[in-house]
Amino acid sequence: MRTRFVLAALMLIAAGCGGGNTDETTATTTTAAPTTTTAAPTTTDATVPSTDASTTTTSAPEPVMFTERGPYGVGIATLNLGDRLADVYYPAIPELDARTEIFDSLSVFPEELQVFIPDELTGEFDTTAYRDAPVVNNEQAFPVLVFSHGSGGFRQTSTFHLSHVASWGFVAITTDHLERGLAAQATGTLGGGAENQDVLDVLNSLDALAAHPELGPVSDLDRVAITGHSTGGGTSGRAAAEDVIDAYITIAAGTPQTVIQKPAAVFVAEKDKTVAPERSYGLFEQLEDALLVNIANAGHNSFTDSCARIYELGGLGMLEALIGAEQVARGEDGCKEPTIRPELAYDVLNHYTVQFLTAQFIDPAAAGPLVDLSKTITPLIDFHVTGDPLVAS
C-alpha cells in the first residue's frame, strides 16, 4: 500500500502539476496598480529581430518571433523566504567556462521516499541557466514575472519557460507553495498555512527579490506580471487583484470567482482532461483586454518540463497495474501520442508570453502584432483577442 501511495505521488512529479480546483475566491484588493511603459534595459545585441514585412503592400505584417532564446544569458539564484525557497531567473553574463545548472527531479521528494521512485521515471533537466552568474549591469531594471506552480508541484516545474522569458530581458521568480506542493502530496500533509497562503507566497517572494543586494536593483517592481499553471493559474487570477500586479496569465486553469480587469493572456489545451477547456473560456469571456490561445491536440501537462520525458517513454503505462488507469491517465495528460509533442506547446507558450510581456512593459512596437501562428509553430484551435491586451493597464 505504501508503494502504491508513493507511486501515485510520482504521477505529480512526472506531470509537474495537479488538477486542483482553480475556481478560488479572489483577493479583496481590486484597485489596478499604476504601471510604467519605460523601456526595459537592453544591450547593443538585445534588440528584437526586425521583420521582413514590406511597407509598400497591404498584406498582413509579419509577426515578431519569440520562440528562440533572447539576447541575454540567464542566471539562476535561490532566495530563502524562511520556511520555503524561491528561484530567480535573470539576465546575466555567464563566465566563459560556466555550465548550465542541471535540476534532478528526484531531489524534490522527501529523502525517505526517494528509494521508492523507479529510475526510469526520474530525470535531470537542463535549466539553461547559470548558477549565481553575474547580473547584467546596464543601470536599468528589468520587468518581473512571477510563476505559480500547480497542486502537487514544485518551484522547478517550468524551468524551460522561466529561463526562456528571462533571456528576453525579464526577471522571473518562482516559489514553492508548500501547502499544496509535491512533498505535502507525497506525505499526506496537504493544506494548512494562512488564508490565501499562495498569494502571500507571491508577495513574500517579491519582497525578498526587492531586498536582494544584487537582484533587487535590477528588478523593476513597478512592472510586474504573474503567470501560473493549473491551480497556479488560479493563484495568478487572485493575485492579480493586488496593486503590485499589472497583468496576468493563466495556463490550463479555470475561472476565479472574481475576475480582475487587467490585461491578461489565457492559454488552453484542447485535449485537457484535468481542467476542462470550458473553464478557461469562462475567464476569457469576462475579460475586457485579453488574448486566448487554445493549442490543438495539447493536454494539461503539455506545459511542464517533465512532460517531454514522459512522451519519450511512451507514457506511464508501466505503472497501471500498481496505481490504476485513472492515475496513469492523469499523469499522461498531454504527454503521450496522439497529443502533440510538448516542445511545440513550449514554443507557443514562450512566444505569446514574451510578446505579451514585451508589449506590456517594454515597447508595443517591439512586440509586433498578435498573429495566429498555426502555420508557423503548431495548429491552434482558437486564437481570440478581445479589447487590446498589448496596451499596458
PDB file of C-alpha atoms in Angstrom, residues 23 248 254-262 264 266 278-290 292 386:
ATOM      1  CA  ASP A  23     -12.019  28.389  -9.035  1.00  0.00           C
ATOM      2  CA  TYR A 248      -1.634  38.230 -15.553  1.00  0.00           C
ATOM      3  CA  GLY A 254     -10.086  27.873 -14.604  1.00  0.00           C
ATOM      4  CA  THR A 255     -12.081  30.973 -13.717  1.00  0.00           C
ATOM      5  CA  PRO A 256     -11.673  32.725 -10.356  1.00  0.00           C
ATOM      6  CA  GLN A 257     -14.827  33.751  -8.522  1.00  0.00           C
ATOM      7  CA  THR A 258     -13.935  37.385  -9.142  1.00  0.00           C
ATOM      8  CA  VAL A 259     -12.391  38.284 -12.487  1.00  0.00           C
ATOM      9  CA  ILE A 260      -9.854  41.099 -12.293  1.00  0.00           C
ATOM     10  CA  GLN A 261      -9.900  43.555 -15.189  1.00  0.00           C
ATOM     11  CA  LYS A 262      -6.245  43.855 -16.065  1.00  0.00           C
ATOM     12  CA  ALA A 264      -4.451  39.049 -19.458  1.00  0.00           C
ATOM     13  CA  VAL A 266      -5.272  32.759 -21.282  1.00  0.00           C
ATOM     14  CA  GLU A 278     -14.520  25.461 -20.885  1.00  0.00           C
ATOM     15  CA  ARG A 279     -13.283  26.663 -17.507  1.00  0.00           C
ATOM     16  CA  SER A 280     -10.597  28.789 -19.169  1.00  0.00           C
ATOM     17  CA  TYR A 281     -13.097  30.143 -21.684  1.00  0.00           C
ATOM     18  CA  GLY A 282     -15.222  31.244 -18.739  1.00  0.00           C
ATOM     19  CA  LEU A 283     -12.398  33.563 -17.694  1.00  0.00           C
ATOM     20  CA  PHE A 284     -11.657  34.907 -21.165  1.00  0.00           C
ATOM     21  CA  GLU A 285     -15.292  35.724 -21.875  1.00  0.00           C
ATOM     22  CA  GLN A 286     -15.387  38.046 -18.862  1.00  0.00           C
ATOM     23  CA  LEU A 287     -12.160  39.898 -19.631  1.00  0.00           C
ATOM     24  CA  GLU A 288     -12.061  43.249 -21.408  1.00  0.00           C
ATOM     25  CA  ASP A 289      -8.461  43.156 -22.705  1.00  0.00           C
ATOM     26  CA  ALA A 290      -7.220  39.628 -23.224  1.00  0.00           C
ATOM     27  CA  LEU A 292      -6.848  33.464 -25.701  1.00  0.00           C
ATOM     28  CA  THR A 386     -10.734  40.963 -27.014  1.00  0.00           C
TER      29      THR A 386
END
